[in-house]
Amino acid sequence: MTSDTTPNRSSLAGWLTEAAHTVAGTLTAEYSVPASRSYLHPVLGPLAAGPRVVGELNDRLEDLLDEPLPTTPAGLFALASYASALGWLTESLAELTAAVDAICTRAGIPALEPGTEAALVPGEDDEGFDYSFSARELAAIRSAAEAAGMTPGAYVEVLADSLRAAAVITDACMEISSGLIEDAQYILDEATSDVRISDGPGSLPTLVRSLLTRMEAAE
């Protein structure tokens, strides 16, 4: 969004909307996973695409910063929303990377000796993950575990960790994307009046308010 003139509201909204679609696209990225690492399938797409997406968003922000900074309320509102989205996505991808590192470390635990294979017990683990499998699913798990050089029990555990990590990054990307869309719509809806950025929490960008709520909850 580089221009010699101050961006209008439509351009600002389009900037945020494009960023929203880019962030959401992280979740649909495909990555070829070898059979020996099939338990990482839920997370490798976002993990591989994430750095590229962050780089693209950061480049666009730097392009904007190379120009005279927005001085209108709408421009400052859009900038705050975009910067919050970029920071949140960067933090979420760092957490995903740490989670995948932990999964890989856990997967490296030596396999049990033949005859001492861990049982697949139906039910739920301490975090509520459903371990109930059909006969077909059990056969698929045993086959995948064999390809990965793991026991079925160990395979299920690392796969569960992978699914949890995938759920966390999915929630983050969807909240970031929807927040950007809401902020873009707010800019357009306020076309006949000033976008307020200093009249209380209700006038702050959606993502800024979400981040403030997360910070308060962490205290």
mmCIF file of C-alpha atoms in Angstrom:
data_model
loop_
_atom_site.group_PDB
_atom_site.id
_atom_site.type_symbol
_atom_site.label_atom_id
_atom_site.label_comp_id
_atom_site.label_asym_id
_atom_site.label_seq_id
_atom_site.Cartn_x
_atom_site.Cartn_y
_atom_site.Cartn_z
ATOM 1 C CA MET A 1 0.000 0.000 0.000
ATOM 2 C CA THR A 2 2.463 2.607 -1.202
ATOM 3 C CA SER A 3 1.179 5.892 -2.569
ATOM 4 C CA ASP A 4 2.048 9.550 -2.747
ATOM 5 C CA THR A 5 -1.330 10.409 -1.231
ATOM 6 C CA THR A 6 -3.012 9.516 2.024
ATOM 7 C CA PRO A 7 -4.825 6.171 1.580
ATOM 8 C CA ASN A 8 -8.604 6.459 1.583
ATOM 9 C CA ARG A 9 -10.862 4.345 3.761
ATOM 10 C CA SER A 10 -11.488 1.825 0.988
ATOM 11 C CA SER A 11 -7.751 1.286 0.503
ATOM 12 C CA LEU A 12 -7.198 0.887 4.242
ATOM 13 C CA ALA A 13 -10.028 -1.628 4.524
ATOM 14 C CA GLY A 14 -8.688 -3.520 1.513
ATOM 15 C CA TRP A 15 -5.239 -3.630 3.127
ATOM 16 C CA LEU A 16 -6.649 -5.218 6.289
ATOM 17 C CA THR A 17 -8.890 -7.596 4.344
ATOM 18 C CA GLU A 18 -5.998 -8.815 2.219
ATOM 19 C CA ALA A 19 -3.968 -9.435 5.372
ATOM 20 C CA ALA A 20 -6.891 -11.363 6.862
ATOM 21 C CA HIS A 21 -7.043 -13.703 3.859
ATOM 22 C CA THR A 22 -3.266 -14.159 3.961
ATOM 23 C CA VAL A 23 -3.351 -15.176 7.619
ATOM 24 C CA ALA A 24 -6.272 -17.557 7.077
ATOM 25 C CA GLY A 25 -4.384 -19.121 4.166
ATOM 26 C CA THR A 26 -1.716 -20.300 6.598
ATOM 27 C CA LEU A 27 -4.125 -22.964 7.814
ATOM 28 C CA THR A 28 -4.738 -24.460 4.373
ATOM 29 C CA ALA A 29 -1.088 -24.686 3.361
ATOM 30 C CA GLU A 30 -0.060 -28.156 2.258
ATOM 31 C CA TYR A 31 3.209 -29.831 3.102
ATOM 32 C CA SER A 32 4.310 -33.282 2.013
ATOM 33 C CA VAL A 33 4.908 -35.416 5.096
ATOM 34 C CA PRO A 34 6.879 -38.663 4.854
ATOM 35 C CA ALA A 35 5.310 -41.762 6.370
ATOM 36 C CA SER A 36 8.004 -41.798 9.031
ATOM 37 C CA ARG A 37 6.744 -38.434 10.308
ATOM 38 C CA SER A 38 3.018 -38.772 9.636
ATOM 39 C CA TYR A 39 2.155 -37.722 13.194
ATOM 40 C CA LEU A 40 3.315 -34.199 12.255
ATOM 41 C CA HIS A 41 0.832 -33.876 9.401
ATOM 42 C CA PRO A 42 -1.591 -31.603 11.342
ATOM 43 C CA VAL A 43 1.085 -28.971 12.002
ATOM 44 C CA LEU A 44 3.621 -29.019 9.178
ATOM 45 C CA GLY A 45 1.498 -26.997 6.749
ATOM 46 C CA PRO A 46 1.122 -23.977 9.068
ATOM 47 C CA LEU A 47 4.671 -24.421 10.324
ATOM 48 C CA ALA A 48 6.084 -24.321 6.796
ATOM 49 C CA ALA A 49 3.876 -21.480 5.543
ATOM 50 C CA GLY A 50 3.999 -19.352 8.683
ATOM 51 C CA PRO A 51 7.420 -17.727 8.233
ATOM 52 C CA ARG A 52 6.569 -16.802 4.637
ATOM 53 C CA VAL A 53 3.279 -15.215 5.695
ATOM 54 C CA VAL A 54 4.947 -13.263 8.493
ATOM 55 C CA GLY A 55 7.612 -12.111 6.039
ATOM 56 C CA GLU A 56 5.011 -10.928 3.518
ATOM 57 C CA LEU A 57 3.018 -9.023 6.142
ATOM 58 C CA ASN A 58 6.178 -7.498 7.569
ATOM 59 C CA ASP A 59 7.346 -6.385 4.101
ATOM 60 C CA ARG A 60 4.020 -4.662 3.503
ATOM 61 C CA LEU A 61 4.256 -2.925 6.851
ATOM 62 C CA GLU A 62 7.796 -1.763 6.083
ATOM 63 C CA ASP A 63 6.587 -0.415 2.732
ATOM 64 C CA LEU A 64 4.020 1.641 4.588
ATOM 65 C CA LEU A 65 6.586 2.874 7.095
ATOM 66 C CA ASP A 66 8.788 4.039 4.207
ATOM 67 C CA GLU A 67 6.004 6.461 3.295
ATOM 68 C CA PRO A 68 4.727 9.346 5.454
ATOM 69 C CA LEU A 69 2.887 7.641 8.320
ATOM 70 C CA PRO A 70 -0.914 7.831 8.324
ATOM 71 C CA THR A 71 -2.149 10.837 10.247
ATOM 72 C CA THR A 72 -5.910 10.407 9.882
ATOM 73 C CA PRO A 73 -7.858 8.535 12.572
ATOM 74 C CA ALA A 74 -8.766 5.832 10.033
ATOM 75 C CA GLY A 75 -5.137 5.427 8.987
ATOM 76 C CA LEU A 76 -3.900 5.148 12.561
ATOM 77 C CA PHE A 77 -6.711 2.713 13.352
ATOM 78 C CA ALA A 78 -5.720 0.480 10.419
ATOM 79 C CA LEU A 79 -2.035 0.655 11.329
ATOM 80 C CA ALA A 80 -2.737 -0.374 14.923
ATOM 81 C CA SER A 81 -4.885 -3.291 13.754
ATOM 82 C CA TYR A 82 -2.293 -4.499 11.246
ATOM 83 C CA ALA A 83 0.626 -4.227 13.677
ATOM 84 C CA SER A 84 -1.337 -6.135 16.326
ATOM 85 C CA ALA A 85 -2.151 -8.884 13.833
ATOM 86 C CA LEU A 86 1.479 -9.215 12.791
ATOM 87 C CA GLY A 87 2.709 -9.371 16.381
ATOM 88 C CA TRP A 88 0.065 -11.894 17.400
ATOM 89 C CA LEU A 89 0.774 -14.150 14.417
ATOM 90 C CA THR A 90 4.530 -14.008 15.043
ATOM 91 C CA GLU A 91 4.022 -14.995 18.682
ATOM 92 C CA SER A 92 1.636 -17.814 17.759
ATOM 93 C CA LEU A 93 4.069 -19.263 15.228
ATOM 94 C CA ALA A 94 6.863 -19.149 17.804
ATOM 95 C CA GLU A 95 4.617 -21.147 20.153
ATOM 96 C CA LEU A 96 3.843 -23.606 17.355
ATOM 97 C CA THR A 97 7.552 -24.046 16.634
ATOM 98 C CA ALA A 98 8.230 -24.758 20.306
ATOM 99 C CA ALA A 99 5.368 -27.262 20.391
ATOM 100 C CA VAL A 100 6.668 -29.088 17.309
ATOM 101 C CA ASP A 101 10.166 -29.181 18.798
ATOM 102 C CA ALA A 102 8.701 -30.809 21.907
ATOM 103 C CA ILE A 103 6.788 -33.323 19.789
ATOM 104 C CA CYS A 104 9.934 -34.257 17.886
ATOM 105 C CA THR A 105 11.833 -34.676 21.149
ATOM 106 C CA ARG A 106 9.101 -36.872 22.508
ATOM 107 C CA ALA A 107 9.003 -38.939 19.327
ATOM 108 C CA GLY A 108 12.734 -39.585 19.720
ATOM 109 C CA ILE A 109 12.195 -41.576 22.914
ATOM 110 C CA PRO A 110 13.503 -45.120 22.339
ATOM 111 C CA ALA A 111 10.814 -47.589 21.358
ATOM 112 C CA LEU A 112 9.772 -50.219 23.871
ATOM 113 C CA GLU A 113 11.339 -53.652 23.615
ATOM 114 C CA PRO A 114 9.360 -56.232 21.642
ATOM 115 C CA GLY A 115 6.720 -57.814 23.852
ATOM 116 C CA THR A 116 6.362 -54.724 26.074
ATOM 117 C CA GLU A 117 4.304 -52.630 23.643
ATOM 118 C CA ALA A 118 2.105 -50.004 25.278
ATOM 119 C CA ALA A 119 -1.599 -50.735 25.043
ATOM 120 C CA LEU A 120 -4.061 -48.428 23.342
ATOM 121 C CA VAL A 121 -6.587 -47.873 26.102
ATOM 122 C CA PRO A 122 -10.032 -46.554 25.057
ATOM 123 C CA GLY A 123 -11.211 -43.433 26.854
ATOM 124 C CA GLU A 124 -9.821 -39.940 27.314
ATOM 125 C CA ASP A 125 -6.521 -38.607 28.570
ATOM 126 C CA ASP A 126 -6.136 -35.928 31.247
ATOM 127 C CA GLU A 127 -6.779 -33.157 28.706
ATOM 128 C CA GLY A 128 -9.939 -34.705 27.310
ATOM 129 C CA PHE A 129 -8.508 -36.104 24.066
ATOM 130 C CA ASP A 130 -10.662 -39.005 22.936
ATOM 131 C CA TYR A 131 -8.669 -42.226 22.615
ATOM 132 C CA SER A 132 -11.595 -44.400 21.504
ATOM 133 C CA PHE A 133 -10.842 -46.071 18.185
ATOM 134 C CA SER A 134 -12.686 -48.380 15.844
ATOM 135 C CA ALA A 135 -11.076 -51.552 14.575
ATOM 136 C CA ARG A 136 -10.273 -49.853 11.258
ATOM 137 C CA GLU A 137 -8.720 -46.882 13.049
ATOM 138 C CA LEU A 138 -6.638 -49.177 15.250
ATOM 139 C CA ALA A 139 -5.327 -50.938 12.158
ATOM 140 C CA ALA A 140 -4.435 -47.591 10.550
ATOM 141 C CA ILE A 141 -2.687 -46.436 13.728
ATOM 142 C CA ARG A 142 -0.654 -49.607 13.968
ATOM 143 C CA SER A 143 0.356 -49.271 10.312
ATOM 144 C CA ALA A 144 1.325 -45.593 10.725
ATOM 145 C CA ALA A 145 3.191 -46.341 13.927
ATOM 146 C CA GLU A 146 5.168 -49.095 12.237
ATOM 147 C CA ALA A 147 6.141 -46.748 9.385
ATOM 148 C CA ALA A 148 7.262 -44.188 11.968
ATOM 149 C CA GLY A 149 9.266 -46.750 13.901
ATOM 150 C CA MET A 150 7.152 -46.246 17.014
ATOM 151 C CA THR A 151 4.830 -48.266 19.194
ATOM 152 C CA PRO A 152 1.121 -47.606 18.614
ATOM 153 C CA GLY A 153 0.783 -46.115 22.099
ATOM 154 C CA ALA A 154 3.665 -43.703 21.598
ATOM 155 C CA TYR A 155 2.381 -42.788 18.154
ATOM 156 C CA VAL A 156 -1.055 -41.886 19.498
ATOM 157 C CA GLU A 157 0.518 -39.688 22.171
ATOM 158 C CA VAL A 158 2.621 -37.626 19.753
ATOM 159 C CA LEU A 159 -0.257 -37.443 17.267
ATOM 160 C CA ALA A 160 -2.479 -36.099 20.050
ATOM 161 C CA ASP A 161 0.156 -33.468 20.855
ATOM 162 C CA SER A 162 0.279 -32.542 17.186
ATOM 163 C CA LEU A 163 -3.504 -32.192 16.990
ATOM 164 C CA ARG A 164 -3.527 -29.965 20.076
ATOM 165 C CA ALA A 165 -0.838 -27.724 18.597
ATOM 166 C CA ALA A 166 -2.786 -27.553 15.327
ATOM 167 C CA ALA A 167 -5.929 -26.538 17.233
ATOM 168 C CA VAL A 168 -4.058 -23.725 19.001
ATOM 169 C CA ILE A 169 -2.606 -22.208 15.814
ATOM 170 C CA THR A 170 -5.980 -22.616 14.082
ATOM 171 C CA ASP A 171 -7.752 -20.686 16.832
ATOM 172 C CA ALA A 172 -5.112 -17.944 16.727
ATOM 173 C CA CYS A 173 -5.191 -17.531 12.934
ATOM 174 C CA MET A 174 -8.981 -17.511 12.809
ATOM 175 C CA GLU A 175 -9.197 -14.893 15.568
ATOM 176 C CA ILE A 176 -6.559 -12.742 13.885
ATOM 177 C CA SER A 177 -8.249 -13.056 10.499
ATOM 178 C CA SER A 178 -11.731 -12.308 11.827
ATOM 179 C CA GLY A 179 -10.384 -9.365 13.823
ATOM 180 C CA LEU A 180 -8.835 -7.847 10.723
ATOM 181 C CA ILE A 181 -12.113 -8.292 8.835
ATOM 182 C CA GLU A 182 -14.060 -6.631 11.645
ATOM 183 C CA ASP A 183 -11.642 -3.710 11.727
ATOM 184 C CA ALA A 184 -11.831 -3.329 7.944
ATOM 185 C CA GLN A 185 -15.618 -3.275 8.121
ATOM 186 C CA TYR A 186 -15.533 -0.725 10.949
ATOM 187 C CA ILE A 187 -13.418 1.606 8.832
ATOM 188 C CA LEU A 188 -15.930 1.364 5.981
ATOM 189 C CA ASP A 189 -18.966 1.680 8.249
ATOM 190 C CA GLU A 190 -17.561 4.882 9.749
ATOM 191 C CA ALA A 191 -17.167 6.503 6.351
ATOM 192 C CA THR A 192 -19.520 9.325 7.269
ATOM 193 C CA SER A 193 -17.885 10.108 10.597
ATOM 194 C CA ASP A 194 -14.501 10.057 12.263
ATOM 195 C CA VAL A 195 -12.999 6.747 13.332
ATOM 196 C CA ARG A 196 -12.360 7.221 17.024
ATOM 197 C CA ILE A 197 -9.180 5.791 18.542
ATOM 198 C CA SER A 198 -9.045 7.526 21.910
ATOM 199 C CA ASP A 199 -12.555 7.490 23.358
ATOM 200 C CA GLY A 200 -12.322 4.287 25.356
ATOM 201 C CA PRO A 201 -11.729 0.554 24.802
ATOM 202 C CA GLY A 202 -14.771 0.198 22.557
ATOM 203 C CA SER A 203 -13.168 2.389 19.904
ATOM 204 C CA LEU A 204 -9.886 0.473 19.732
ATOM 205 C CA PRO A 205 -9.223 -2.002 16.891
ATOM 206 C CA THR A 206 -10.653 -5.467 17.529
ATOM 207 C CA LEU A 207 -7.211 -7.078 17.705
ATOM 208 C CA VAL A 208 -5.881 -4.486 20.127
ATOM 209 C CA ARG A 209 -8.831 -5.123 22.421
ATOM 210 C CA SER A 210 -8.299 -8.889 22.125
ATOM 211 C CA LEU A 211 -4.633 -8.550 23.012
ATOM 212 C CA LEU A 212 -5.444 -6.370 26.018
ATOM 213 C CA THR A 213 -7.936 -8.990 27.202
ATOM 214 C CA ARG A 214 -5.329 -11.745 26.818
ATOM 215 C CA MET A 215 -2.781 -9.706 28.775
ATOM 216 C CA GLU A 216 -5.263 -9.089 31.593
ATOM 217 C CA ALA A 217 -6.135 -12.788 31.731
ATOM 218 C CA ALA A 218 -2.436 -13.712 31.959
ATOM 219 C CA GLU A 219 -1.835 -11.429 34.947
#
